[in-house]
Tab-separated table of C-alpha atoms (C1' of nucleotides) in Angstrom:
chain	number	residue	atom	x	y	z
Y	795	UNK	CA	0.000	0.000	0.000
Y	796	UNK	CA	1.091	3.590	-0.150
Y	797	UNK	CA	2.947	2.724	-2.944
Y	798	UNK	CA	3.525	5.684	-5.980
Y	799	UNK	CA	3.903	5.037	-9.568
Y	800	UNK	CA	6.710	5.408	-11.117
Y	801	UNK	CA	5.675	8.326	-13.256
Y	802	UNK	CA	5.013	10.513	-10.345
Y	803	UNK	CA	8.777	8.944	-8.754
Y	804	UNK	CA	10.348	10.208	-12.153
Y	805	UNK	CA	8.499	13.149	-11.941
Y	806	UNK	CA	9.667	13.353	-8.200
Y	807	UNK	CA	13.117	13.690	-9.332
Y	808	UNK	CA	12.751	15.492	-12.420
Y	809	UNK	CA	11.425	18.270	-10.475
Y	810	UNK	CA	14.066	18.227	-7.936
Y	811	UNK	CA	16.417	18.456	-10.753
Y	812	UNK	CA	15.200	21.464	-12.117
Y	813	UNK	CA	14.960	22.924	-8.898
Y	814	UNK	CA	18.848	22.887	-8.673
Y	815	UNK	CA	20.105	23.758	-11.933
Y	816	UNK	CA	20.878	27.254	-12.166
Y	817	UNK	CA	18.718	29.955	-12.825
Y	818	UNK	CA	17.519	30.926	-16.374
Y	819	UNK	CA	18.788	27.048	-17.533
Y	820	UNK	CA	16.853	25.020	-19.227
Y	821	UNK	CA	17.183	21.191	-18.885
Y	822	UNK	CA	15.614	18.399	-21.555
Y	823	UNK	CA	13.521	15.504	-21.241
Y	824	UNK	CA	16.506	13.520	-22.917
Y	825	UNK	CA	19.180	14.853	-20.274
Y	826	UNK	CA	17.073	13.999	-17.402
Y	827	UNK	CA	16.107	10.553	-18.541
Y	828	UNK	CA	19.646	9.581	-19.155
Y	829	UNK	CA	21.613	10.813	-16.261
Y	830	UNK	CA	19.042	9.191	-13.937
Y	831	UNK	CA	18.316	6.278	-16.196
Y	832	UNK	CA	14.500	6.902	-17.037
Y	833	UNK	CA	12.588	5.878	-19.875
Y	834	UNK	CA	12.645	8.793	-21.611
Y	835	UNK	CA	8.874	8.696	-23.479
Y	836	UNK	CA	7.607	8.622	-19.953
Y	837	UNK	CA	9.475	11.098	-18.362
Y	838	UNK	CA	8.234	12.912	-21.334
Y	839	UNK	CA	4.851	12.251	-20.357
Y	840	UNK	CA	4.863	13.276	-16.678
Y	841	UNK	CA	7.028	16.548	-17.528
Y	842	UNK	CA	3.915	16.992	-19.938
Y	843	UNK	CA	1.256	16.480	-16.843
Y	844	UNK	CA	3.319	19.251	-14.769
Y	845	UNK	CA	3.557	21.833	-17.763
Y	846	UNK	CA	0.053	21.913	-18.292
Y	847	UNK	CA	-0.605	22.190	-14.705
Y	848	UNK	CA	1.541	25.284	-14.887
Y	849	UNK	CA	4.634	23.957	-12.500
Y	850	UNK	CA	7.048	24.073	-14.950
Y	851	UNK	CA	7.353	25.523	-18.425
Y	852	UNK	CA	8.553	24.342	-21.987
Y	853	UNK	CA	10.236	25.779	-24.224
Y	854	UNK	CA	10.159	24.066	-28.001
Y	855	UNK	CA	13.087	23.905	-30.615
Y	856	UNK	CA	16.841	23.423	-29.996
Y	857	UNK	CA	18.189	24.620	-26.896
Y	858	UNK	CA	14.752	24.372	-25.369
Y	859	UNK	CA	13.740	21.977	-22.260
Y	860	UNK	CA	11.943	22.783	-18.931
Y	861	UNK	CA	12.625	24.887	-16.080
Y	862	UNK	CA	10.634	25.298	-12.628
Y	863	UNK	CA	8.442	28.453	-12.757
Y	864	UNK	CA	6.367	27.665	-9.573
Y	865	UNK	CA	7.974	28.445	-6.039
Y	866	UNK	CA	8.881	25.532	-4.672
Y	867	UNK	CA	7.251	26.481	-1.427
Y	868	UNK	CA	3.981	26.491	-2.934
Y	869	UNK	CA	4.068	23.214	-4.187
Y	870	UNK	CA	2.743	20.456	-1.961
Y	871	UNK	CA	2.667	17.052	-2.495
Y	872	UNK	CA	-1.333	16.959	-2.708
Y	873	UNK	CA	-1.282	19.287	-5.381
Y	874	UNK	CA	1.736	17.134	-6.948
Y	875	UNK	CA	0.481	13.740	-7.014
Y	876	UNK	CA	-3.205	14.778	-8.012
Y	877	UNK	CA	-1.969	16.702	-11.160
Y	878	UNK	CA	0.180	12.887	-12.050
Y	879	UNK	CA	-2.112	10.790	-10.454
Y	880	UNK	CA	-5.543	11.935	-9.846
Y	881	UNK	CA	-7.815	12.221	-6.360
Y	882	UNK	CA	-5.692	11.221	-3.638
Y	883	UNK	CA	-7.234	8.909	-0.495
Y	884	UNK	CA	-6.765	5.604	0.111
Y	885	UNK	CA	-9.981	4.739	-0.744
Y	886	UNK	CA	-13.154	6.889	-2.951
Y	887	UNK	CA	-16.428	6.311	-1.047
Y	888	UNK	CA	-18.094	8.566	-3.384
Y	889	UNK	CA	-21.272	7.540	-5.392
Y	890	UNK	CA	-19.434	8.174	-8.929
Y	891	UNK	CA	-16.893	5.766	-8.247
Y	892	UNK	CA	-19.972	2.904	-8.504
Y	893	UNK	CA	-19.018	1.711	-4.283
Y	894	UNK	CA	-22.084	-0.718	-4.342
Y	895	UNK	CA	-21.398	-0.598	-0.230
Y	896	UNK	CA	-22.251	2.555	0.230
Y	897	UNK	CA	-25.111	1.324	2.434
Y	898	UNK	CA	-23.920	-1.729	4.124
Y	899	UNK	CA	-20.514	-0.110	4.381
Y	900	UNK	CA	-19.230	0.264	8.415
Y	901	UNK	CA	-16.219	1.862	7.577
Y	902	UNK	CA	-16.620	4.858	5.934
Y	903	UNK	CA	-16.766	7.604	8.559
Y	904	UNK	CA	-13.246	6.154	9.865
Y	905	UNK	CA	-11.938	5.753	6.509
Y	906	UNK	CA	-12.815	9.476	5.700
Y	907	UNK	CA	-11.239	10.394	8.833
Y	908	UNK	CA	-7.642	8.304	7.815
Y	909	UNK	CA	-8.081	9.931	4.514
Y	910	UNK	CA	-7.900	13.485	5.922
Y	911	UNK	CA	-4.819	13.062	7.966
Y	912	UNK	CA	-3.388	11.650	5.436
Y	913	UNK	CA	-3.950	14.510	3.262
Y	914	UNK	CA	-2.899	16.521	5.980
Y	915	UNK	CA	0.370	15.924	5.612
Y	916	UNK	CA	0.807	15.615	1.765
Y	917	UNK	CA	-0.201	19.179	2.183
Y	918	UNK	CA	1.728	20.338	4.477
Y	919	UNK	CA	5.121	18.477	2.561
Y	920	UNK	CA	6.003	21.318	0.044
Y	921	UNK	CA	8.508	20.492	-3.051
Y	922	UNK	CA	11.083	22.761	-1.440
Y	923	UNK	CA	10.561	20.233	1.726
Y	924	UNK	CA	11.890	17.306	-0.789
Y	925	UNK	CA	14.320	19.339	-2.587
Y	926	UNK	CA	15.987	21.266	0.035
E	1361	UNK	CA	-2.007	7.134	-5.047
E	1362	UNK	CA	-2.734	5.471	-1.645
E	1363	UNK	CA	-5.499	3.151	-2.615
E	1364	UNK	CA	-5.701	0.399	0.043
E	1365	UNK	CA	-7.041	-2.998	-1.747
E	1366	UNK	CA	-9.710	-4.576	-1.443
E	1367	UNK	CA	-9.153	-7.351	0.634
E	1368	UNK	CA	-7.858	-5.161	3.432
E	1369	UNK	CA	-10.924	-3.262	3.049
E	1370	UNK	CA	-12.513	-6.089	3.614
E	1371	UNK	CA	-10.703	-7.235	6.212
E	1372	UNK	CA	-11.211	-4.058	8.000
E	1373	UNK	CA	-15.542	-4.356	7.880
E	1374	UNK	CA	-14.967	-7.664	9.123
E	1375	UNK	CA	-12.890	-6.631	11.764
E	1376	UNK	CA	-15.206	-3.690	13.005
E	1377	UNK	CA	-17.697	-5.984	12.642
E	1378	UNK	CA	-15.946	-8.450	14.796
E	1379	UNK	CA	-15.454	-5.779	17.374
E	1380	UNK	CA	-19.312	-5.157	17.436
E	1381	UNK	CA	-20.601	-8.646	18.038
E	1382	UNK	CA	-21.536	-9.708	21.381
E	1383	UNK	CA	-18.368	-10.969	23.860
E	1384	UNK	CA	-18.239	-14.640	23.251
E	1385	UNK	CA	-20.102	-14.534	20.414
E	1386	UNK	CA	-18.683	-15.974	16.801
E	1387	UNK	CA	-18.874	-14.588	12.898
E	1388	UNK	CA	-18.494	-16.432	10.728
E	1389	UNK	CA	-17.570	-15.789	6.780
E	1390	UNK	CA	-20.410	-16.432	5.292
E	1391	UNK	CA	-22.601	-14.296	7.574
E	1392	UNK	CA	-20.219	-11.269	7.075
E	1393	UNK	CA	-19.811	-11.763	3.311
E	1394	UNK	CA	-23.708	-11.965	2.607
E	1395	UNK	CA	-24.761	-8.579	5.221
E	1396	UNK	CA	-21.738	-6.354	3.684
E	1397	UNK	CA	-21.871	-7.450	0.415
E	1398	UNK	CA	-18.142	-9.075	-0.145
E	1399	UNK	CA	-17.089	-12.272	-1.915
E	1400	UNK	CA	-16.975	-14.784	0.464
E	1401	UNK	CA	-14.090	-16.359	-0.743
E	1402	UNK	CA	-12.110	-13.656	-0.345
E	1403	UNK	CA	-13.122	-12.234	2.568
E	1404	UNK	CA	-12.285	-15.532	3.755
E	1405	UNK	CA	-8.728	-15.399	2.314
E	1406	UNK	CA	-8.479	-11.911	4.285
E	1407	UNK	CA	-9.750	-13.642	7.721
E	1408	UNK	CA	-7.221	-16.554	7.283
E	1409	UNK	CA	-4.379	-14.092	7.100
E	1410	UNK	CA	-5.433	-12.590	10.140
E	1411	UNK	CA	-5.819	-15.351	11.853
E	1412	UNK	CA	-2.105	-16.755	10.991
E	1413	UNK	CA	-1.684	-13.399	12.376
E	1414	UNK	CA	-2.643	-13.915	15.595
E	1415	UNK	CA	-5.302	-10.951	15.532
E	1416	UNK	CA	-8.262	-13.070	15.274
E	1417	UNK	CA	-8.719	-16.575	16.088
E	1418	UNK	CA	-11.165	-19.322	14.530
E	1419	UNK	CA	-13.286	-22.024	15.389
E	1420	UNK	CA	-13.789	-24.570	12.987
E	1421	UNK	CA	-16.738	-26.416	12.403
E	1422	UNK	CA	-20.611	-26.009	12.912
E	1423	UNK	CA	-21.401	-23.419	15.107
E	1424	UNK	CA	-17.941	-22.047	14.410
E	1425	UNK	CA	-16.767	-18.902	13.209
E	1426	UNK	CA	-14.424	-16.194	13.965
E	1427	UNK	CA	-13.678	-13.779	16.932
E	1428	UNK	CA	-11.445	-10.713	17.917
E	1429	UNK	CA	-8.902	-12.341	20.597
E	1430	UNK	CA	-6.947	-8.494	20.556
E	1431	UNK	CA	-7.728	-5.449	22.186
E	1432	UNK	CA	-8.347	-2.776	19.263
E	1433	UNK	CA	-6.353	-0.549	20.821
E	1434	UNK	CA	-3.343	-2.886	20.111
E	1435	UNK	CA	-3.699	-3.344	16.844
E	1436	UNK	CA	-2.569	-0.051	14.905
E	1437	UNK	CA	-2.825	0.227	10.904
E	1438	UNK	CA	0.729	-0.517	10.688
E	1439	UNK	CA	1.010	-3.585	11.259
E	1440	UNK	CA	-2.797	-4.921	10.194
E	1441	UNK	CA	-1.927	-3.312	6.413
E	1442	UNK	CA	1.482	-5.032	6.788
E	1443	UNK	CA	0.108	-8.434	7.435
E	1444	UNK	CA	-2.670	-7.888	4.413
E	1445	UNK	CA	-0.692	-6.347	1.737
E	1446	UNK	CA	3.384	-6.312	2.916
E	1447	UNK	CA	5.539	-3.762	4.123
E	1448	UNK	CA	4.461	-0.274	4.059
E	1449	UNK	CA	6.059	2.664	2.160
E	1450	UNK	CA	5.339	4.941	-0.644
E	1451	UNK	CA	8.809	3.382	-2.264
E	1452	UNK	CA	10.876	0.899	-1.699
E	1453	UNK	CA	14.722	1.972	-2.015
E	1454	UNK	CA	15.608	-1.104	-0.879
E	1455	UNK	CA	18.800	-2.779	-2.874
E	1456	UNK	CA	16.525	-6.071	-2.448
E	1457	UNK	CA	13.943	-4.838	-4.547
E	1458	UNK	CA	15.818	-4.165	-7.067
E	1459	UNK	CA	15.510	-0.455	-7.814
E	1460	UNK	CA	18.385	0.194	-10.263
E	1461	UNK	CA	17.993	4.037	-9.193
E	1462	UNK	CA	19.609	3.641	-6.003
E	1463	UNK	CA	23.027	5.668	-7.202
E	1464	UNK	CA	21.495	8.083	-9.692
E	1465	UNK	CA	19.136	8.755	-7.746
E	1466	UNK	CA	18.354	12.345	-5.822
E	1467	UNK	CA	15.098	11.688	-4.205
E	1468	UNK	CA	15.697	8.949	-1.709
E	1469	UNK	CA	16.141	10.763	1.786
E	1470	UNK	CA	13.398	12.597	1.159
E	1471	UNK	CA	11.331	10.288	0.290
E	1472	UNK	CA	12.799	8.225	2.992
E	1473	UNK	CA	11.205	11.135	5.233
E	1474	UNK	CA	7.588	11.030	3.964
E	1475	UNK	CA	7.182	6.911	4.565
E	1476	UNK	CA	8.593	7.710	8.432
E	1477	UNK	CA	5.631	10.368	8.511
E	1478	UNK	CA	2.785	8.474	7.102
E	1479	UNK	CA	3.716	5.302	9.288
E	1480	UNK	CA	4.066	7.741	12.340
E	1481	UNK	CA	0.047	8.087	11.292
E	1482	UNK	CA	-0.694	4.584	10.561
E	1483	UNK	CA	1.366	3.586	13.999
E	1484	UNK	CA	-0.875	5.669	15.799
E	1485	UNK	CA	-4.036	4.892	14.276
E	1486	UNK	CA	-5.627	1.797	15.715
E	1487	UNK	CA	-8.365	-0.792	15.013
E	1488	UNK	CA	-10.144	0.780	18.270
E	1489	UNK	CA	-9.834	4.371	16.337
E	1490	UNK	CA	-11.531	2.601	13.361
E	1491	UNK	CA	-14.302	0.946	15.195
E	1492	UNK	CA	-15.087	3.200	17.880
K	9	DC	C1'	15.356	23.204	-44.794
K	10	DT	C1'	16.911	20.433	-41.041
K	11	DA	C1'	17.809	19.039	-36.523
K	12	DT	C1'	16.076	19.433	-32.036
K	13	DT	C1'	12.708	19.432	-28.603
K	14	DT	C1'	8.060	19.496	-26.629
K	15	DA	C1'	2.881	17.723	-27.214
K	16	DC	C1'	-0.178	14.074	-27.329
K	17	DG	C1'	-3.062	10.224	-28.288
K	18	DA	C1'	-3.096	5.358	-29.319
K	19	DC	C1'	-1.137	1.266	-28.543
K	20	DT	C1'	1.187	-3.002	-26.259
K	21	DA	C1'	3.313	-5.261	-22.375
K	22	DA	C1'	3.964	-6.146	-17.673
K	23	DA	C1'	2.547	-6.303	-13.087
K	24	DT	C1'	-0.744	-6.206	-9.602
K	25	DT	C1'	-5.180	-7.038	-7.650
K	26	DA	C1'	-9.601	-9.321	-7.549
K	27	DG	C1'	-11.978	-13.157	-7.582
K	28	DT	C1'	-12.752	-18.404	-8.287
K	29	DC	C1'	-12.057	-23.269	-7.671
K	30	DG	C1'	-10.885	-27.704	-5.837
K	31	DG	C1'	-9.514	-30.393	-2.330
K	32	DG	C1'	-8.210	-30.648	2.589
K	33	DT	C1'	-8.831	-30.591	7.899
K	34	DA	C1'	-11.416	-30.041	12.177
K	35	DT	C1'	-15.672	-30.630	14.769
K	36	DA	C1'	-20.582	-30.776	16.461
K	37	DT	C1'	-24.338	-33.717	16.290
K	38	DG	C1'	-27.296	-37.706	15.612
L	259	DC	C1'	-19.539	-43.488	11.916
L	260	DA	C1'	-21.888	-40.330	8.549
L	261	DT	C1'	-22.988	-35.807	7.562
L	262	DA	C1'	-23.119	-31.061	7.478
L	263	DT	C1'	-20.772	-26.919	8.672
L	264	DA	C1'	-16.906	-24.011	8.764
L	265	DC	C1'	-12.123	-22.886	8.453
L	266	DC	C1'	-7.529	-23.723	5.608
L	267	DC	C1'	-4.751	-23.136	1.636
L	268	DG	C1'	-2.569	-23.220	-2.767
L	269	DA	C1'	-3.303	-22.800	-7.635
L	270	DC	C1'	-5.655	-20.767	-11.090
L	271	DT	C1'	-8.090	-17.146	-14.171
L	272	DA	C1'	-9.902	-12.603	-15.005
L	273	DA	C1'	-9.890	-7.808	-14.537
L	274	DT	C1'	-7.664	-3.643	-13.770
L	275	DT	C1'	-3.894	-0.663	-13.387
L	276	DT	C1'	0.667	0.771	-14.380
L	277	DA	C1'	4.693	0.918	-17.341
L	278	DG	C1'	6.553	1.673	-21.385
L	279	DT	C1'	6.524	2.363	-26.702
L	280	DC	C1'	5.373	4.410	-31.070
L	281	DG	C1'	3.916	7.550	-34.585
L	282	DT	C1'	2.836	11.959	-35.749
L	283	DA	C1'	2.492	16.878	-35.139
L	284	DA	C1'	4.022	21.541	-33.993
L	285	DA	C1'	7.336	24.991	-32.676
L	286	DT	C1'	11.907	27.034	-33.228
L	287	DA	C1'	17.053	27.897	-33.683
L	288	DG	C1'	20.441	28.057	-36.976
DNA sequence: CTATTTACGACTAAATTAGTCGGGTATATG
DNA sequence: CATATACCCGACTAATTTAGTCGTAAATAG
């Protein structure tokens, strides 16, 4: 349990890479993927995720590659793994995700509870807190 | 990110449910499987891992059935994920499993760091919390 | 124009999880 | 002892999720 995927792990340290390159650098997809050993497509894909979310930006053509534009402080690891990953909790009581419990369930009201501290602390775990 | 399966969810309505039956009193499978909903046979898996584990204990035969021989209060989330789905962690730097990061990689204290803060949660958390 | 680099959807492969099945052991009861 | 009930357990299949690949497009520096 509490596992990640890997595309939010190379994203992990994709990000903490551009966080310590110097400022106004750009790095690629391609120099990432090899000096950490990453599939590069996939890398691609979760650089991809955090540029449309606005945490980093691309820049196209030679000499282009991604740099960090969000303040590392104002990143938290919510925020991060729901832009790669989607609603975070360790489980989704809701009535969209089709729970056919729902009714019979006896463990929602603690799971909810688990959930929130939980989330707690993703939010309170800032990139800069991983990056330092 | 942080789904628990299904089995331990399981295993955790069983458990509360356990906790809620009269003192002396047995559940068995089948009962618990038909009133919440849950395949029997593997909520029954579930139940037989946590009674190898000690946390519950069964009686075989008619009239049989299981029952909580633990307090709640000393059973925390830790260890009743860790005997359902394995050890704990959002990664697993281990050289044993195998993660051919290990040198490259830049993210492993800190990630280090967040497992030691969610299992603070989960250590503290018990089945008594759950089933109050 | 060409090489480089991001963007993105569709696809396949691998791994994990969910669920099923068959055969076994213990035991209460008549 | 026969039978019905209930746990035990490993092996299997099916479904779902995650990992990784591929092809094509679009922007841009030189």
């Amino acid at each position: 349990m509490l596992k990640i995927t890997r595309k939010a792990e190379y994203a992990l340290i994709a990000l903490r890479h551009l966080n310590n390159i110097k400022d106004g650098e750009l790095a690629t997809v391609k120099e990432i993927s090899t000096q950490y050993g990453i599939p590069q497509e996939l890398l691609a894909k979760a650089l991809q995720q955090l540029a449309r979310a606005k945490l980093i930006e691309a820049t196209k053509g030679p000499y282009g590659g991604y740099k960090l534009v969000t303040d590392p402080n104002e990143i938290n690891m919510t925020k991060f793994f729901e832009i790669l990953e989607g609603p975070m909790g360790i489980m989704d009581c809701s009535f969209d995700s089709g729970c056919n419990q729902l009714n019979a369930c006896n463990i929602r009201t603690p799971i909810n509870r688990i959930n929130d501290s939980i989330r707690t602390i993703f939010d309170k775990l800032t990139l800069a807190d991983i990056t330092y």
